[in-house]
Amino acid sequence: MKLLRLPRSKVRLGEPLPWNIRDENTRLLLSRGHIVESEELLDALLTRGAFVDIEEARAVAHLADLAEKERASLSALKRPENLFSLWGQSAEEMHQLMAKLPEAPPSPGQITDFASRLIALVDQDVDMALYHMVRQESAHLYYYGYNHAIHASVLCLLMARRLQWPQAKVLSLVHAALTMNMPILQLQGVMAEQDEPMRESQKTQIHAHPELAVQWLTEAGVTDGDWLTAIAQHHEHADGNGYPRGRTDPTDLAVALRVADVFTSKISPRKLRAALPIQEAARQLFREDHGSPLSSAVIKEFGLYPPGELVKLSSGEIGVVMRRTDSVKCPLVAAITDDKGHPTVHTVQRDTSQPQYAIVGPVADKTLVARMPPERIYGYRQLAPAAAQQTGQRPGSPA
């Protein structure tokens, strides 16, 4: 029997020994499976002289190598992290971020970390971010407030970037969108699920939420004046008919926040009402906002037919818009039926700038797409390494 002196680093406290430990004369000191529970026992063992049989050590190492290869093989078979799963997880992550309200609001750093991950997700695929906002049929109404905060933040990001606002201003707006409704996040879910109009007690809570949110954020350590003022004023109107103060001079960030808040609310379904069609929501916004640069920016981002919109083509096919193009009237569409309108197994991409596939108009009945996974529309969309780092995920890690 050939012996090998046992290195201290090979013994894991609290775990079974993978081999027998012997003294220099091959006498058995500790048998395989014994647990070394303390540093003192290990020190005494090593001082006395601890050895393992070379052949036994090689056998254990070989088994460990095989186990590692098996784990690597299984990992390769697992589904890699992808944008679909991350968008699906975002509302629950937002819920966890706000889980200790009102006693312990998230810190400015926690909010910034979440905002950074959300921005990285949007930057991976803006069309998919819009798809997530448009296709909400399967969203659980309990998460309405959390999804609404995310959607408003995404729209604020896209709107402010299109208007070429400075980066610091963009980030203040995104942070404000994530936190504007902190005091009523759960109430929004309750109201989304109820089949009756708003109650007086609920109206009181809603009227108070802008200033209460500012109070909570200030107590949590937020010092960004633009962020806080945008929240305080995001329900104010230039005509003085807003709340809570009836101001006539809301800041541009507050106005942008209100636009995103109202628009994303209109296109989100509740139990009492269906989501407003994108085209109608855009018309209302343009009319209410008098065609300002903000409403124009929103309309340009979504386009006439945004990702997620169900449309009929001149070919007779029905499809789902998957990508915007330079022309607001001619997006790329994933056809999900044949030319008779019958559902098909395979998705075919159509360029609607070609006359034979031109869009005839939107389809009101969303039954075909209500439960359709986005993978059917986009194919499998893996998370890129850069975004994986931003979102705290390992590229290729399981969803």
mmCIF file of C-alpha atoms in Angstrom:
data_model
loop_
_atom_site.group_PDB
_atom_site.id
_atom_site.type_symbol
_atom_site.label_atom_id
_atom_site.label_comp_id
_atom_site.label_asym_id
_atom_site.label_seq_id
_atom_site.Cartn_x
_atom_site.Cartn_y
_atom_site.Cartn_z
ATOM 1 C CA MET A 1 0.000 0.000 0.000
ATOM 2 C CA LYS A 2 1.427 3.352 -1.031
ATOM 3 C CA LEU A 3 0.471 6.277 1.156
ATOM 4 C CA LEU A 4 -0.033 9.939 0.386
ATOM 5 C CA ARG A 5 0.122 12.585 3.126
ATOM 6 C CA LEU A 6 -3.297 14.183 3.547
ATOM 7 C CA PRO A 7 -3.412 17.949 2.764
ATOM 8 C CA ARG A 8 -5.505 19.996 5.156
ATOM 9 C CA SER A 9 -7.457 21.486 2.234
ATOM 10 C CA LYS A 10 -8.881 18.076 1.277
ATOM 11 C CA VAL A 11 -10.838 17.634 4.514
ATOM 12 C CA ARG A 12 -14.209 19.387 4.647
ATOM 13 C CA LEU A 13 -15.506 19.931 8.172
ATOM 14 C CA GLY A 14 -18.984 18.562 8.725
ATOM 15 C CA GLU A 15 -18.911 16.326 5.620
ATOM 16 C CA PRO A 16 -18.260 12.547 5.416
ATOM 17 C CA LEU A 17 -14.670 11.526 4.564
ATOM 18 C CA PRO A 18 -14.468 10.086 1.020
ATOM 19 C CA TRP A 19 -11.540 7.766 1.938
ATOM 20 C CA ASN A 20 -9.987 6.025 4.967
ATOM 21 C CA ILE A 21 -7.374 7.970 6.922
ATOM 22 C CA ARG A 22 -4.322 6.057 8.199
ATOM 23 C CA ASP A 23 -1.112 6.745 10.047
ATOM 24 C CA GLU A 24 2.290 6.326 8.463
ATOM 25 C CA ASN A 25 2.256 2.617 9.397
ATOM 26 C CA THR A 26 -1.055 2.123 7.523
ATOM 27 C CA ARG A 27 -3.030 1.708 10.766
ATOM 28 C CA LEU A 28 -6.628 2.915 10.347
ATOM 29 C CA LEU A 29 -7.345 6.164 12.222
ATOM 30 C CA LEU A 30 -10.701 7.212 10.717
ATOM 31 C CA SER A 31 -12.833 5.183 8.350
ATOM 32 C CA ARG A 32 -14.480 6.442 5.167
ATOM 33 C CA GLY A 33 -17.753 8.218 5.990
ATOM 34 C CA HIS A 34 -16.558 9.558 9.333
ATOM 35 C CA ILE A 35 -17.329 13.239 9.894
ATOM 36 C CA VAL A 36 -14.596 15.533 11.209
ATOM 37 C CA GLU A 37 -16.626 18.100 13.120
ATOM 38 C CA SER A 38 -14.041 20.526 14.515
ATOM 39 C CA GLU A 39 -10.794 22.313 13.685
ATOM 40 C CA GLU A 40 -9.302 20.955 16.911
ATOM 41 C CA LEU A 41 -9.853 17.333 15.862
ATOM 42 C CA LEU A 42 -8.431 18.054 12.427
ATOM 43 C CA ASP A 43 -5.363 19.764 13.955
ATOM 44 C CA ALA A 44 -4.738 16.759 16.206
ATOM 45 C CA LEU A 45 -5.144 14.368 13.294
ATOM 46 C CA LEU A 46 -2.705 16.210 11.064
ATOM 47 C CA THR A 47 -0.192 16.648 13.861
ATOM 48 C CA ARG A 48 -0.188 12.910 14.481
ATOM 49 C CA GLY A 49 0.308 12.264 10.779
ATOM 50 C CA ALA A 50 -2.603 11.553 8.417
ATOM 51 C CA PHE A 51 -2.282 9.582 5.181
ATOM 52 C CA VAL A 52 -4.526 8.045 2.527
ATOM 53 C CA ASP A 53 -3.982 5.129 0.193
ATOM 54 C CA ILE A 54 -2.906 6.516 -3.204
ATOM 55 C CA GLU A 55 -5.081 4.042 -5.115
ATOM 56 C CA GLU A 56 -8.099 4.851 -2.957
ATOM 57 C CA ALA A 57 -7.524 8.594 -3.480
ATOM 58 C CA ARG A 58 -7.295 8.084 -7.249
ATOM 59 C CA ALA A 59 -10.537 6.095 -7.282
ATOM 60 C CA VAL A 60 -12.369 8.827 -5.342
ATOM 61 C CA ALA A 61 -10.965 11.520 -7.656
ATOM 62 C CA HIS A 62 -12.072 9.515 -10.710
ATOM 63 C CA LEU A 63 -15.619 9.220 -9.360
ATOM 64 C CA ALA A 64 -15.697 12.942 -8.606
ATOM 65 C CA ASP A 65 -14.560 13.695 -12.155
ATOM 66 C CA LEU A 66 -17.315 11.498 -13.590
ATOM 67 C CA ALA A 67 -19.903 13.215 -11.392
ATOM 68 C CA GLU A 68 -18.719 16.648 -12.541
ATOM 69 C CA LYS A 69 -18.960 15.601 -16.189
ATOM 70 C CA GLU A 70 -22.487 14.314 -15.601
ATOM 71 C CA ARG A 71 -23.491 17.609 -13.975
ATOM 72 C CA ALA A 72 -22.006 19.512 -16.905
ATOM 73 C CA SER A 73 -23.885 17.306 -19.357
ATOM 74 C CA LEU A 74 -27.189 17.832 -17.533
ATOM 75 C CA SER A 75 -26.551 21.555 -17.371
ATOM 76 C CA ALA A 76 -26.057 21.650 -21.143
ATOM 77 C CA LEU A 77 -29.471 20.034 -21.574
ATOM 78 C CA LYS A 78 -31.214 22.574 -19.370
ATOM 79 C CA ARG A 79 -32.976 25.473 -20.961
ATOM 80 C CA PRO A 80 -30.705 28.531 -21.083
ATOM 81 C CA GLU A 81 -31.805 31.788 -19.505
ATOM 82 C CA ASN A 82 -33.919 33.755 -21.940
ATOM 83 C CA LEU A 83 -35.750 37.014 -22.237
ATOM 84 C CA PHE A 84 -39.192 35.421 -22.052
ATOM 85 C CA SER A 85 -38.543 33.942 -18.618
ATOM 86 C CA LEU A 86 -36.968 37.160 -17.326
ATOM 87 C CA TRP A 87 -39.968 39.236 -18.390
ATOM 88 C CA GLY A 88 -42.184 36.626 -16.768
ATOM 89 C CA GLN A 89 -40.245 36.906 -13.508
ATOM 90 C CA SER A 90 -40.128 40.696 -13.414
ATOM 91 C CA ALA A 91 -43.445 41.297 -11.607
ATOM 92 C CA GLU A 92 -42.568 38.839 -8.842
ATOM 93 C CA GLU A 93 -39.130 40.441 -8.486
ATOM 94 C CA MET A 94 -40.844 43.816 -8.180
ATOM 95 C CA HIS A 95 -43.183 42.296 -5.601
ATOM 96 C CA GLN A 96 -40.205 41.063 -3.579
ATOM 97 C CA LEU A 97 -38.529 44.467 -3.845
ATOM 98 C CA MET A 98 -41.573 46.063 -2.235
ATOM 99 C CA ALA A 99 -42.343 43.175 0.142
ATOM 100 C CA LYS A 100 -41.589 45.059 3.380
ATOM 101 C CA LEU A 101 -43.782 48.096 2.740
ATOM 102 C CA PRO A 102 -44.700 50.251 4.542
ATOM 103 C CA GLU A 103 -42.364 49.502 7.451
ATOM 104 C CA ALA A 104 -39.201 49.150 5.369
ATOM 105 C CA PRO A 105 -39.261 50.680 1.863
ATOM 106 C CA PRO A 106 -36.448 49.530 -0.449
ATOM 107 C CA SER A 107 -33.255 51.552 -0.263
ATOM 108 C CA PRO A 108 -32.199 53.852 -3.116
ATOM 109 C CA GLY A 109 -29.512 51.311 -4.009
ATOM 110 C CA GLN A 110 -32.008 48.448 -4.256
ATOM 111 C CA ILE A 111 -34.291 50.513 -6.486
ATOM 112 C CA THR A 112 -31.357 51.526 -8.685
ATOM 113 C CA ASP A 113 -30.242 47.891 -9.010
ATOM 114 C CA PHE A 114 -33.720 46.840 -10.111
ATOM 115 C CA ALA A 115 -33.933 49.753 -12.554
ATOM 116 C CA SER A 116 -30.550 48.819 -14.043
ATOM 117 C CA ARG A 117 -31.633 45.212 -14.590
ATOM 118 C CA LEU A 118 -34.877 46.373 -16.188
ATOM 119 C CA ILE A 119 -33.051 48.752 -18.534
ATOM 120 C CA ALA A 120 -30.638 45.971 -19.520
ATOM 121 C CA LEU A 121 -33.618 43.740 -20.292
ATOM 122 C CA VAL A 122 -35.223 46.401 -22.475
ATOM 123 C CA ASP A 123 -31.953 47.038 -24.295
ATOM 124 C CA GLN A 124 -31.697 43.348 -25.202
ATOM 125 C CA ASP A 125 -34.862 43.565 -27.295
ATOM 126 C CA VAL A 126 -37.099 46.643 -27.280
ATOM 127 C CA ASP A 127 -39.740 44.932 -29.415
ATOM 128 C CA MET A 128 -40.078 42.185 -26.846
ATOM 129 C CA ALA A 129 -40.460 44.786 -24.093
ATOM 130 C CA LEU A 130 -43.365 46.302 -26.045
ATOM 131 C CA TYR A 131 -44.800 42.820 -26.660
ATOM 132 C CA HIS A 132 -44.835 42.270 -22.894
ATOM 133 C CA MET A 133 -46.834 45.474 -22.459
ATOM 134 C CA VAL A 134 -49.340 44.696 -25.225
ATOM 135 C CA ARG A 135 -49.996 41.005 -24.546
ATOM 136 C CA GLN A 136 -51.297 40.901 -20.976
ATOM 137 C CA GLU A 137 -54.163 38.397 -21.273
ATOM 138 C CA SER A 138 -52.448 35.795 -19.098
ATOM 139 C CA ALA A 139 -51.095 38.232 -16.489
ATOM 140 C CA HIS A 140 -52.409 37.557 -12.975
ATOM 141 C CA LEU A 141 -54.447 40.541 -11.793
ATOM 142 C CA TYR A 142 -52.941 40.235 -8.300
ATOM 143 C CA TYR A 143 -49.705 41.559 -9.853
ATOM 144 C CA TYR A 144 -51.433 44.412 -11.663
ATOM 145 C CA GLY A 145 -49.702 47.167 -9.651
ATOM 146 C CA TYR A 146 -46.258 45.618 -10.050
ATOM 147 C CA ASN A 147 -46.668 45.011 -13.781
ATOM 148 C CA HIS A 148 -48.023 48.533 -14.189
ATOM 149 C CA ALA A 149 -44.954 50.025 -12.495
ATOM 150 C CA ILE A 150 -42.686 48.010 -14.798
ATOM 151 C CA HIS A 151 -44.605 48.941 -17.942
ATOM 152 C CA ALA A 152 -44.711 52.626 -17.014
ATOM 153 C CA SER A 153 -40.965 52.532 -16.351
ATOM 154 C CA VAL A 154 -40.264 50.943 -19.726
ATOM 155 C CA LEU A 155 -42.403 53.513 -21.509
ATOM 156 C CA CYS A 156 -40.720 56.353 -19.595
ATOM 157 C CA LEU A 157 -37.324 54.994 -20.644
ATOM 158 C CA LEU A 158 -38.248 54.750 -24.339
ATOM 159 C CA MET A 159 -40.102 58.062 -24.374
ATOM 160 C CA ALA A 160 -37.281 60.024 -22.679
ATOM 161 C CA ARG A 161 -34.640 58.464 -24.901
ATOM 162 C CA ARG A 162 -36.600 59.337 -28.026
ATOM 163 C CA LEU A 163 -36.769 62.921 -26.776
ATOM 164 C CA GLN A 164 -33.000 62.749 -26.163
ATOM 165 C CA TRP A 165 -33.185 63.727 -22.534
ATOM 166 C CA PRO A 166 -29.896 63.637 -20.566
ATOM 167 C CA GLN A 167 -29.084 60.278 -18.997
ATOM 168 C CA ALA A 168 -29.459 61.557 -15.431
ATOM 169 C CA LYS A 169 -32.930 62.878 -16.249
ATOM 170 C CA VAL A 170 -33.899 59.581 -17.887
ATOM 171 C CA LEU A 171 -32.829 57.628 -14.807
ATOM 172 C CA SER A 172 -34.723 59.965 -12.451
ATOM 173 C CA LEU A 173 -37.854 59.387 -14.534
ATOM 174 C CA VAL A 174 -37.428 55.586 -14.574
ATOM 175 C CA HIS A 175 -36.898 55.534 -10.811
ATOM 176 C CA ALA A 176 -39.996 57.680 -10.339
ATOM 177 C CA ALA A 177 -42.095 55.346 -12.498
ATOM 178 C CA LEU A 178 -41.014 52.313 -10.476
ATOM 179 C CA THR A 179 -41.922 53.943 -7.168
ATOM 180 C CA MET A 180 -44.768 56.392 -7.886
ATOM 181 C CA ASN A 181 -47.451 53.942 -6.700
ATOM 182 C CA MET A 182 -45.631 52.325 -3.776
ATOM 183 C CA PRO A 183 -48.450 52.999 -1.249
ATOM 184 C CA ILE A 184 -51.154 51.506 -3.505
ATOM 185 C CA LEU A 185 -49.401 48.580 -5.227
ATOM 186 C CA GLN A 186 -51.546 45.999 -3.439
ATOM 187 C CA LEU A 187 -54.655 48.166 -3.734
ATOM 188 C CA GLN A 188 -54.186 48.297 -7.514
ATOM 189 C CA GLY A 189 -54.280 44.496 -7.606
ATOM 190 C CA VAL A 190 -57.429 44.433 -5.499
ATOM 191 C CA MET A 191 -59.118 47.012 -7.715
ATOM 192 C CA ALA A 192 -58.073 45.188 -10.891
ATOM 193 C CA GLU A 193 -59.796 42.047 -9.608
ATOM 194 C CA GLN A 194 -63.002 43.665 -8.305
ATOM 195 C CA ASP A 195 -66.144 43.741 -10.436
ATOM 196 C CA GLU A 196 -67.443 47.053 -9.124
ATOM 197 C CA PRO A 197 -66.360 50.692 -9.518
ATOM 198 C CA MET A 198 -63.868 52.371 -7.197
ATOM 199 C CA ARG A 199 -65.073 52.720 -3.598
ATOM 200 C CA GLU A 200 -64.796 55.966 -1.635
ATOM 201 C CA SER A 201 -62.228 54.463 0.745
ATOM 202 C CA GLN A 202 -60.129 53.425 -2.234
ATOM 203 C CA LYS A 203 -60.430 56.878 -3.776
ATOM 204 C CA THR A 204 -59.084 58.383 -0.548
ATOM 205 C CA GLN A 205 -56.027 56.106 -0.617
ATOM 206 C CA ILE A 206 -55.386 56.924 -4.266
ATOM 207 C CA HIS A 207 -55.655 60.654 -3.646
ATOM 208 C CA ALA A 208 -53.023 60.394 -0.880
ATOM 209 C CA HIS A 209 -50.519 58.111 -2.598
ATOM 210 C CA PRO A 210 -48.243 60.664 -4.373
ATOM 211 C CA GLU A 211 -47.251 62.514 -1.201
ATOM 212 C CA LEU A 212 -47.108 59.319 0.860
ATOM 213 C CA ALA A 213 -44.739 57.762 -1.688
ATOM 214 C CA VAL A 214 -42.492 60.824 -1.455
ATOM 215 C CA GLN A 215 -42.514 60.558 2.339
ATOM 216 C CA TRP A 216 -41.532 56.876 2.284
ATOM 217 C CA LEU A 217 -38.773 57.417 -0.256
ATOM 218 C CA THR A 218 -37.373 60.393 1.636
ATOM 219 C CA GLU A 219 -37.287 58.345 4.840
ATOM 220 C CA ALA A 220 -35.535 55.552 2.917
ATOM 221 C CA GLY A 221 -32.770 57.952 1.868
ATOM 222 C CA VAL A 222 -33.762 59.191 -1.602
ATOM 223 C CA THR A 223 -32.341 62.687 -2.199
ATOM 224 C CA ASP A 224 -32.930 63.068 -5.961
ATOM 225 C CA GLY A 225 -35.218 66.101 -6.187
ATOM 226 C CA ASP A 226 -36.308 65.385 -9.763
ATOM 227 C CA TRP A 227 -37.345 61.848 -8.797
ATOM 228 C CA LEU A 228 -39.328 62.975 -5.750
ATOM 229 C CA THR A 229 -40.966 65.990 -7.430
ATOM 230 C CA ALA A 230 -42.071 63.895 -10.413
ATOM 231 C CA ILE A 231 -43.896 61.541 -8.053
ATOM 232 C CA ALA A 232 -45.413 64.336 -5.977
ATOM 233 C CA GLN A 233 -46.828 66.015 -9.101
ATOM 234 C CA HIS A 234 -47.589 63.122 -11.456
ATOM 235 C CA HIS A 235 -51.360 63.531 -11.021
ATOM 236 C CA GLU A 236 -51.328 67.321 -11.308
ATOM 237 C CA HIS A 237 -52.595 69.066 -14.474
ATOM 238 C CA ALA A 238 -51.755 72.424 -16.013
ATOM 239 C CA ASP A 239 -55.449 73.384 -15.740
ATOM 240 C CA GLY A 240 -55.340 72.921 -11.963
ATOM 241 C CA ASN A 241 -57.787 70.002 -11.945
ATOM 242 C CA GLY A 242 -55.264 67.437 -10.755
ATOM 243 C CA TYR A 243 -54.402 66.204 -7.271
ATOM 244 C CA PRO A 244 -53.251 66.265 -4.502
ATOM 245 C CA ARG A 245 -52.485 70.009 -4.565
ATOM 246 C CA GLY A 246 -54.268 71.287 -7.682
ATOM 247 C CA ARG A 247 -51.016 72.727 -9.038
ATOM 248 C CA THR A 248 -50.827 74.335 -12.473
ATOM 249 C CA ASP A 249 -47.059 74.010 -12.943
ATOM 250 C CA PRO A 250 -46.062 70.313 -12.900
ATOM 251 C CA THR A 251 -42.485 69.655 -13.994
ATOM 252 C CA ASP A 252 -41.739 68.067 -17.358
ATOM 253 C CA LEU A 253 -40.768 64.834 -15.573
ATOM 254 C CA ALA A 254 -44.094 64.827 -13.724
ATOM 255 C CA VAL A 255 -45.991 65.316 -16.986
ATOM 256 C CA ALA A 256 -44.008 62.521 -18.654
ATOM 257 C CA LEU A 257 -44.730 60.260 -15.692
ATOM 258 C CA ARG A 258 -48.456 61.014 -15.900
ATOM 259 C CA VAL A 259 -48.505 60.291 -19.635
ATOM 260 C CA ALA A 260 -46.809 56.900 -19.134
ATOM 261 C CA ASP A 261 -48.999 56.119 -16.116
ATOM 262 C CA VAL A 262 -52.266 56.871 -17.927
ATOM 263 C CA PHE A 263 -51.340 55.242 -21.241
ATOM 264 C CA THR A 264 -50.092 51.955 -19.753
ATOM 265 C CA SER A 265 -53.164 51.834 -17.506
ATOM 266 C CA LYS A 266 -55.468 52.139 -20.523
ATOM 267 C CA ILE A 267 -53.833 49.243 -22.378
ATOM 268 C CA SER A 268 -53.906 46.942 -19.313
ATOM 269 C CA PRO A 269 -56.959 44.717 -18.728
ATOM 270 C CA ARG A 270 -58.931 44.558 -15.498
ATOM 271 C CA LYS A 271 -61.859 42.400 -14.466
ATOM 272 C CA LEU A 272 -64.272 45.303 -14.917
ATOM 273 C CA ARG A 273 -63.010 46.270 -18.383
ATOM 274 C CA ALA A 274 -60.891 44.977 -21.233
ATOM 275 C CA ALA A 275 -57.645 46.609 -22.293
ATOM 276 C CA LEU A 276 -58.174 49.530 -24.627
ATOM 277 C CA PRO A 277 -56.884 48.847 -28.170
ATOM 278 C CA ILE A 278 -53.516 50.480 -28.768
ATOM 279 C CA GLN A 279 -54.844 52.624 -31.601
ATOM 280 C CA GLU A 280 -57.675 54.018 -29.447
ATOM 281 C CA ALA A 281 -55.375 54.594 -26.475
ATOM 282 C CA ALA A 282 -52.976 56.474 -28.777
ATOM 283 C CA ARG A 283 -55.802 58.628 -30.172
ATOM 284 C CA GLN A 284 -57.023 59.506 -26.691
ATOM 285 C CA LEU A 285 -53.511 60.344 -25.531
ATOM 286 C CA PHE A 286 -52.842 62.572 -28.526
ATOM 287 C CA ARG A 287 -56.139 64.377 -28.000
ATOM 288 C CA GLU A 288 -55.755 64.799 -24.222
ATOM 289 C CA ASP A 289 -52.108 65.850 -24.480
ATOM 290 C CA HIS A 290 -52.771 68.170 -27.457
ATOM 291 C CA GLY A 291 -50.208 66.398 -29.607
ATOM 292 C CA SER A 292 -47.257 67.340 -27.384
ATOM 293 C CA PRO A 293 -43.756 65.899 -27.961
ATOM 294 C CA LEU A 294 -44.458 63.425 -25.143
ATOM 295 C CA SER A 295 -47.577 61.914 -26.717
ATOM 296 C CA SER A 296 -45.867 61.935 -30.116
ATOM 297 C CA ALA A 297 -42.921 60.032 -28.629
ATOM 298 C CA VAL A 298 -45.247 57.371 -27.191
ATOM 299 C CA ILE A 299 -47.055 56.934 -30.499
ATOM 300 C CA LYS A 300 -43.784 56.679 -32.422
ATOM 301 C CA GLU A 301 -42.458 54.044 -30.027
ATOM 302 C CA PHE A 302 -45.510 51.804 -30.343
ATOM 303 C CA GLY A 303 -46.155 52.502 -34.006
ATOM 304 C CA LEU A 304 -49.485 51.930 -35.674
ATOM 305 C CA TYR A 305 -49.189 48.181 -35.105
ATOM 306 C CA PRO A 306 -46.944 47.468 -32.091
ATOM 307 C CA PRO A 307 -45.346 44.121 -31.267
ATOM 308 C CA GLY A 308 -48.004 41.819 -29.866
ATOM 309 C CA GLU A 309 -50.838 43.278 -31.958
ATOM 310 C CA LEU A 310 -53.020 40.696 -33.739
ATOM 311 C CA VAL A 311 -53.600 41.675 -37.389
ATOM 312 C CA LYS A 312 -55.135 40.355 -40.581
ATOM 313 C CA LEU A 313 -53.086 40.332 -43.787
ATOM 314 C CA SER A 314 -54.225 40.807 -47.357
ATOM 315 C CA SER A 315 -53.220 37.168 -47.924
ATOM 316 C CA GLY A 316 -56.049 36.126 -45.597
ATOM 317 C CA GLU A 317 -53.603 35.044 -42.898
ATOM 318 C CA ILE A 318 -53.826 36.235 -39.299
ATOM 319 C CA GLY A 319 -50.598 37.057 -37.551
ATOM 320 C CA VAL A 320 -48.951 38.660 -34.548
ATOM 321 C CA VAL A 321 -46.737 41.693 -35.013
ATOM 322 C CA MET A 322 -43.232 40.758 -33.892
ATOM 323 C CA ARG A 323 -40.941 43.603 -34.989
ATOM 324 C CA ARG A 324 -41.272 47.274 -35.878
ATOM 325 C CA THR A 325 -39.571 48.588 -38.997
ATOM 326 C CA ASP A 326 -38.777 52.052 -40.322
ATOM 327 C CA SER A 327 -42.360 52.237 -41.541
ATOM 328 C CA VAL A 328 -45.020 52.444 -38.820
ATOM 329 C CA LYS A 329 -47.499 50.795 -41.205
ATOM 330 C CA CYS A 330 -45.300 47.861 -42.249
ATOM 331 C CA PRO A 331 -43.988 45.804 -39.308
ATOM 332 C CA LEU A 332 -42.767 42.229 -39.528
ATOM 333 C CA VAL A 333 -45.552 39.788 -38.682
ATOM 334 C CA ALA A 334 -45.546 36.155 -37.560
ATOM 335 C CA ALA A 335 -48.424 34.455 -39.409
ATOM 336 C CA ILE A 336 -50.187 31.917 -37.161
ATOM 337 C CA THR A 337 -52.987 30.836 -39.539
ATOM 338 C CA ASP A 338 -53.276 29.832 -43.171
ATOM 339 C CA ASP A 339 -54.966 32.020 -45.780
ATOM 340 C CA LYS A 340 -58.361 30.661 -44.670
ATOM 341 C CA GLY A 341 -57.790 31.759 -41.082
ATOM 342 C CA HIS A 342 -57.229 28.230 -39.798
ATOM 343 C CA PRO A 343 -54.531 27.903 -37.089
ATOM 344 C CA THR A 344 -51.257 26.367 -38.268
ATOM 345 C CA VAL A 345 -48.559 24.440 -36.434
ATOM 346 C CA HIS A 346 -45.649 26.441 -37.827
ATOM 347 C CA THR A 347 -45.138 30.190 -37.675
ATOM 348 C CA VAL A 348 -44.128 31.988 -40.869
ATOM 349 C CA GLN A 349 -42.638 35.483 -40.918
ATOM 350 C CA ARG A 350 -44.296 37.963 -43.282
ATOM 351 C CA ASP A 351 -42.918 41.293 -44.501
ATOM 352 C CA THR A 352 -45.993 43.504 -44.584
ATOM 353 C CA SER A 353 -44.335 46.018 -46.900
ATOM 354 C CA GLN A 354 -45.022 43.463 -49.663
ATOM 355 C CA PRO A 355 -48.496 44.056 -51.167
ATOM 356 C CA GLN A 356 -49.558 40.405 -50.860
ATOM 357 C CA TYR A 357 -48.929 40.537 -47.101
ATOM 358 C CA ALA A 358 -50.055 44.097 -46.372
ATOM 359 C CA ILE A 359 -51.943 44.610 -43.115
ATOM 360 C CA VAL A 360 -55.688 44.966 -43.613
ATOM 361 C CA GLY A 361 -56.281 45.968 -39.990
ATOM 362 C CA PRO A 362 -56.219 44.780 -36.375
ATOM 363 C CA VAL A 363 -58.167 41.718 -35.248
ATOM 364 C CA ALA A 364 -60.542 42.373 -32.365
ATOM 365 C CA ASP A 365 -60.972 38.741 -31.266
ATOM 366 C CA LYS A 366 -57.766 37.858 -29.384
ATOM 367 C CA THR A 367 -58.683 34.210 -28.758
ATOM 368 C CA LEU A 368 -55.980 32.927 -31.105
ATOM 369 C CA VAL A 369 -53.201 34.687 -29.232
ATOM 370 C CA ALA A 370 -54.555 34.771 -25.664
ATOM 371 C CA ARG A 371 -52.519 31.772 -24.447
ATOM 372 C CA MET A 372 -49.836 31.745 -27.104
ATOM 373 C CA PRO A 373 -46.288 31.731 -25.670
ATOM 374 C CA PRO A 374 -43.916 34.366 -27.094
ATOM 375 C CA GLU A 375 -41.554 31.586 -28.219
ATOM 376 C CA ARG A 376 -44.130 30.792 -30.892
ATOM 377 C CA ILE A 377 -43.752 34.336 -32.251
ATOM 378 C CA TYR A 378 -40.061 35.041 -31.806
ATOM 379 C CA GLY A 379 -38.483 31.614 -31.705
ATOM 380 C CA TYR A 380 -36.133 30.788 -28.878
ATOM 381 C CA ARG A 381 -34.470 33.998 -27.686
ATOM 382 C CA GLN A 382 -31.421 33.423 -25.477
ATOM 383 C CA LEU A 383 -30.091 36.076 -23.113
ATOM 384 C CA ALA A 384 -26.850 37.634 -24.346
ATOM 385 C CA PRO A 385 -23.820 37.551 -22.004
ATOM 386 C CA ALA A 386 -23.766 41.332 -21.449
ATOM 387 C CA ALA A 387 -27.375 41.362 -20.310
ATOM 388 C CA ALA A 388 -26.806 38.274 -18.186
ATOM 389 C CA GLN A 389 -24.219 40.199 -16.208
ATOM 390 C CA GLN A 390 -26.554 43.196 -15.826
ATOM 391 C CA THR A 391 -29.445 41.007 -14.655
ATOM 392 C CA GLY A 392 -27.308 39.023 -12.265
ATOM 393 C CA GLN A 393 -27.676 35.783 -14.235
ATOM 394 C CA ARG A 394 -25.073 33.475 -15.672
ATOM 395 C CA PRO A 395 -25.298 33.102 -19.465
ATOM 396 C CA GLY A 396 -26.830 29.725 -20.117
ATOM 397 C CA SER A 397 -28.147 29.280 -16.564
ATOM 398 C CA PRO A 398 -31.552 27.581 -16.264
ATOM 399 C CA ALA A 399 -34.653 29.752 -16.365
#
